[in-house]
């Protein structure tokens, strides 16, 4: 099962949580949120690397984000299947 982690602005995600999530969900990761100016943030990565997760969490520490770590249950690990998925020009989806 995939893991979705909500991180409020100014709050750290414990490194142990990211490490544990990555050990069980190795089929890609992504994040979504808004930067300090209200611009949309979206990243998707086919390879799960704990150092990259920790760096992203630190980079976005001051803003609210949601991270998704995928465990493949259907489909492929192709980048098109990674979350967040675009809904339209202004909306993204994780499930």
Coordinates of N, CA and C in Angstrom, one line a residue:
X1 N 0.8 -1.2 0.0 CA 0.0 0.0 0.0 C 0.9 1.2 0.0
X2 N 0.5 2.2 -0.7 CA 1.2 3.5 -0.8 C 1.1 4.3 0.5
X3 N 2.0 5.2 0.7 CA 2.1 6.1 1.9 C 1.9 7.5 1.4
X4 N 1.0 8.2 2.1 CA 0.9 9.7 1.8 C 1.2 10.4 3.1
X5 N 2.1 11.4 3.1 CA 2.5 12.1 4.3 C 2.2 13.6 4.1
X6 N 1.4 14.1 4.9 CA 1.1 15.6 4.9 C 2.1 16.3 5.8
X7 N 2.7 17.3 5.3 CA 3.7 18.1 6.1 C 3.2 19.6 6.2
X8 N 2.7 20.0 7.3 CA 2.4 21.5 7.4 C 3.6 22.4 7.3
X9 N 3.4 23.6 6.9 CA 4.5 24.6 6.8 C 5.2 24.7 8.1
X10 N 6.5 24.7 8.1 CA 7.3 24.9 9.3 C 7.5 23.7 10.2
X11 N 7.0 22.5 9.7 CA 7.1 21.3 10.5 C 7.9 20.3 9.8
X12 N 8.8 19.6 10.5 CA 9.7 18.6 9.9 C 9.0 17.2 9.9
X13 N 9.3 16.5 8.8 CA 8.9 15.1 8.8 C 10.0 14.3 9.5
X14 N 9.8 13.5 10.5 CA 10.9 12.8 11.1 C 11.6 11.9 10.1
X15 N 13.0 12.0 10.1 CA 13.7 11.2 9.1 C 13.4 9.7 9.2
X16 N 13.1 9.2 10.4 CA 12.8 7.8 10.6 C 11.5 7.4 9.9
X17 N 10.6 8.3 9.8 CA 9.3 8.1 9.1 C 9.6 8.0 7.6
X18 N 10.4 8.9 7.0 CA 10.8 8.9 5.6 C 11.6 7.6 5.3
X19 N 12.5 7.2 6.2 CA 13.3 6.1 5.9 C 12.5 4.8 5.9
X20 N 11.6 4.7 6.9 CA 10.7 3.5 7.0 C 9.8 3.4 5.8
X21 N 9.2 4.6 5.4 CA 8.3 4.6 4.3 C 9.0 4.2 3.0
X22 N 10.2 4.7 2.8 CA 11.0 4.4 1.6 C 11.4 2.9 1.6
X23 N 11.6 2.3 2.7 CA 12.0 0.8 2.7 C 10.8 0.0 2.3
X24 N 9.6 0.4 2.5 CA 8.4 -0.4 2.1 C 7.8 0.1 0.8
X25 N 8.1 1.2 0.3 CA 7.5 1.8 -0.9 C 8.6 2.3 -1.8
X26 N 9.1 1.4 -2.6 CA 10.3 1.7 -3.4 C 10.0 1.9 -4.9
X27 N 8.7 2.1 -5.3 CA 8.3 2.2 -6.7 C 8.0 3.6 -7.1
X28 N 8.7 4.6 -6.6 CA 8.6 5.9 -7.0 C 8.0 6.8 -5.9
X29 N 8.2 8.1 -6.0 CA 7.7 9.1 -5.0 C 7.5 10.4 -5.7
X30 N 6.6 11.2 -5.1 CA 6.3 12.5 -5.6 C 5.8 13.4 -4.4
X31 N 5.7 14.7 -4.8 CA 5.2 15.6 -3.8 C 4.4 16.7 -4.5
X32 N 3.5 17.3 -3.8 CA 2.8 18.5 -4.3 C 2.6 19.4 -3.1
X33 N 2.4 20.7 -3.5 CA 2.1 21.7 -2.5 C 2.2 23.1 -3.2
X34 N 2.4 24.1 -2.4 CA 2.5 25.5 -2.9 C 3.7 26.1 -2.3
X35 N 4.5 26.9 -3.2 CA 5.6 27.6 -2.7 C 5.2 28.8 -1.9
X36 N 6.1 29.6 -1.4 CA 5.9 30.8 -0.6 C 5.1 31.8 -1.4
X37 N 5.1 31.8 -2.7 CA 4.4 32.8 -3.5 C 3.1 32.3 -4.0
X38 N 2.7 31.1 -3.6 CA 1.4 30.5 -4.1 C 1.6 29.6 -5.3
X39 N 2.8 29.5 -5.9 CA 3.0 28.7 -7.1 C 2.9 27.2 -6.8
X40 N 2.4 26.5 -7.7 CA 2.2 25.1 -7.5 C 3.6 24.3 -7.6
X41 N 3.8 23.4 -6.6 CA 4.9 22.6 -6.5 C 4.5 21.2 -6.9
X42 N 5.3 20.6 -7.8 CA 5.0 19.2 -8.2 C 6.4 18.5 -8.6
X43 N 6.6 17.4 -7.9 CA 7.8 16.6 -8.3 C 7.4 15.2 -8.3
X44 N 8.0 14.4 -9.3 CA 7.8 13.0 -9.4 C 9.1 12.3 -9.7
X45 N 9.4 11.2 -9.0 CA 10.7 10.6 -9.1 C 10.5 9.0 -9.2
X46 N 11.0 8.4 -10.2 CA 10.8 7.0 -10.4 C 11.7 6.2 -9.5
X47 N 12.8 6.7 -8.9 CA 13.7 6.0 -8.0 C 13.5 6.6 -6.6
X48 N 13.3 5.7 -5.7 CA 13.2 6.2 -4.3 C 14.6 6.1 -3.6
X49 N 15.1 7.3 -3.2 CA 16.3 7.4 -2.6 C 16.1 8.2 -1.3
X50 N 16.5 7.6 -0.1 CA 16.2 8.3 1.1 C 16.9 9.6 1.2
X51 N 18.1 9.8 0.7 CA 18.8 11.1 0.7 C 18.0 12.1 0.0
X52 N 17.4 11.7 -1.2 CA 16.6 12.7 -2.0 C 15.3 13.1 -1.2
X53 N 14.7 12.1 -0.5 CA 13.5 12.4 0.3 C 13.9 13.4 1.4
X54 N 14.9 13.1 2.1 CA 15.3 14.0 3.2 C 15.7 15.4 2.7
X55 N 16.3 15.5 1.5 CA 16.7 16.8 0.9 C 15.4 17.5 0.5
X56 N 14.5 16.9 -0.1 CA 13.2 17.5 -0.5 C 12.5 18.0 0.7
X57 N 12.4 17.2 1.8 CA 11.7 17.6 3.0 C 12.4 18.9 3.6
X58 N 13.7 18.9 3.6 CA 14.4 20.1 4.1 C 14.2 21.3 3.2
X59 N 14.2 21.1 1.9 CA 14.0 22.2 0.9 C 12.7 22.8 1.0
X60 N 11.7 22.0 1.4 CA 10.3 22.5 1.5 C 9.8 22.7 2.9
X61 N 10.7 22.8 3.8 CA 10.4 22.9 5.3 C 9.4 24.0 5.6
X62 N 9.6 25.1 4.9 CA 8.8 26.3 5.2 C 7.4 26.4 4.6
X63 N 7.1 25.4 3.7 CA 5.8 25.4 3.0 C 5.1 24.1 3.3
X64 N 3.8 24.1 3.1 CA 3.0 22.9 3.2 C 3.2 22.0 2.0
X65 N 3.4 20.7 2.2 CA 3.5 19.8 1.1 C 2.8 18.5 1.5
X66 N 2.6 17.7 0.5 CA 2.1 16.3 0.7 C 3.0 15.4 -0.2
X67 N 3.6 14.4 0.5 CA 4.5 13.4 -0.2 C 3.7 12.1 -0.4
X68 N 4.0 11.4 -1.5 CA 3.5 10.1 -1.8 C 4.6 9.2 -2.2
X69 N 4.7 8.1 -1.5 CA 5.6 7.0 -1.8 C 4.9 5.8 -2.3
X70 N 5.2 5.3 -3.4 CA 4.4 4.3 -4.1 C 5.0 2.9 -3.9
X71 N 4.0 2.0 -3.7 CA 4.3 0.5 -3.7 C 3.4 0.0 -4.9
X72 N 4.1 -0.5 -5.9 CA 3.4 -1.0 -7.1 C 2.4 -2.1 -6.7
X73 N 1.2 -1.9 -7.1 CA 0.1 -2.9 -7.0 C -0.5 -3.2 -8.3
X74 N -0.5 -2.2 -9.2 CA -1.0 -2.4 -10.6 C -0.2 -1.5 -11.5
X75 N -0.3 -1.8 -12.8 CA 0.4 -0.9 -13.8 C 1.9 -1.1 -13.8
X76 N 2.6 -0.1 -14.1 CA 4.1 -0.2 -14.2 C 4.7 0.9 -13.4
X77 N 6.0 0.9 -13.3 CA 6.7 2.0 -12.6 C 7.1 3.1 -13.5
X78 N 6.4 3.2 -14.7 CA 6.7 4.3 -15.6 C 6.3 5.6 -15.0
X79 N 7.0 6.6 -15.3 CA 6.8 8.0 -14.7 C 5.4 8.5 -14.8
X80 N 4.7 8.1 -15.9 CA 3.3 8.5 -16.1 C 2.4 8.0 -15.0
X81 N 2.8 7.0 -14.3 CA 2.0 6.4 -13.2 C 2.3 6.9 -11.8
X82 N 3.2 7.8 -11.7 CA 3.6 8.3 -10.4 C 2.8 9.5 -10.0
X83 N 2.5 9.6 -8.7 CA 1.7 10.7 -8.1 C 2.7 11.8 -7.7
X84 N 2.1 13.0 -7.7 CA 0.8 13.4 -8.0 C 0.4 13.4 -9.5
X85 N -0.8 13.0 -9.7 CA -1.3 12.9 -11.1 C -2.0 14.2 -11.4
X86 N -1.8 14.7 -12.6 CA -2.5 16.0 -13.0 C -4.0 15.7 -13.3
X87 N -4.8 16.5 -12.8 CA -6.3 16.4 -13.1 C -6.6 17.4 -14.2
X88 N -6.2 18.7 -14.0 CA -6.3 19.7 -15.0 C -5.2 20.7 -14.8
X89 N -5.3 21.9 -15.3 CA -4.2 22.8 -15.2 C -3.9 23.4 -13.9
X90 N -4.8 23.1 -12.9 CA -4.7 23.7 -11.6 C -4.9 22.7 -10.4
X91 N -5.1 21.4 -10.8 CA -5.4 20.4 -9.7 C -4.5 19.2 -9.9
X92 N -4.1 18.6 -8.8 CA -3.3 17.4 -8.7 C -4.0 16.4 -7.8
X93 N -3.7 15.1 -8.0 CA -4.4 14.1 -7.3 C -3.4 13.1 -6.7
X94 N -3.6 12.6 -5.5 CA -2.9 11.5 -4.9 C -4.0 10.6 -4.3
X95 N -3.8 9.3 -4.4 CA -4.7 8.4 -3.7 C -4.0 7.2 -3.2

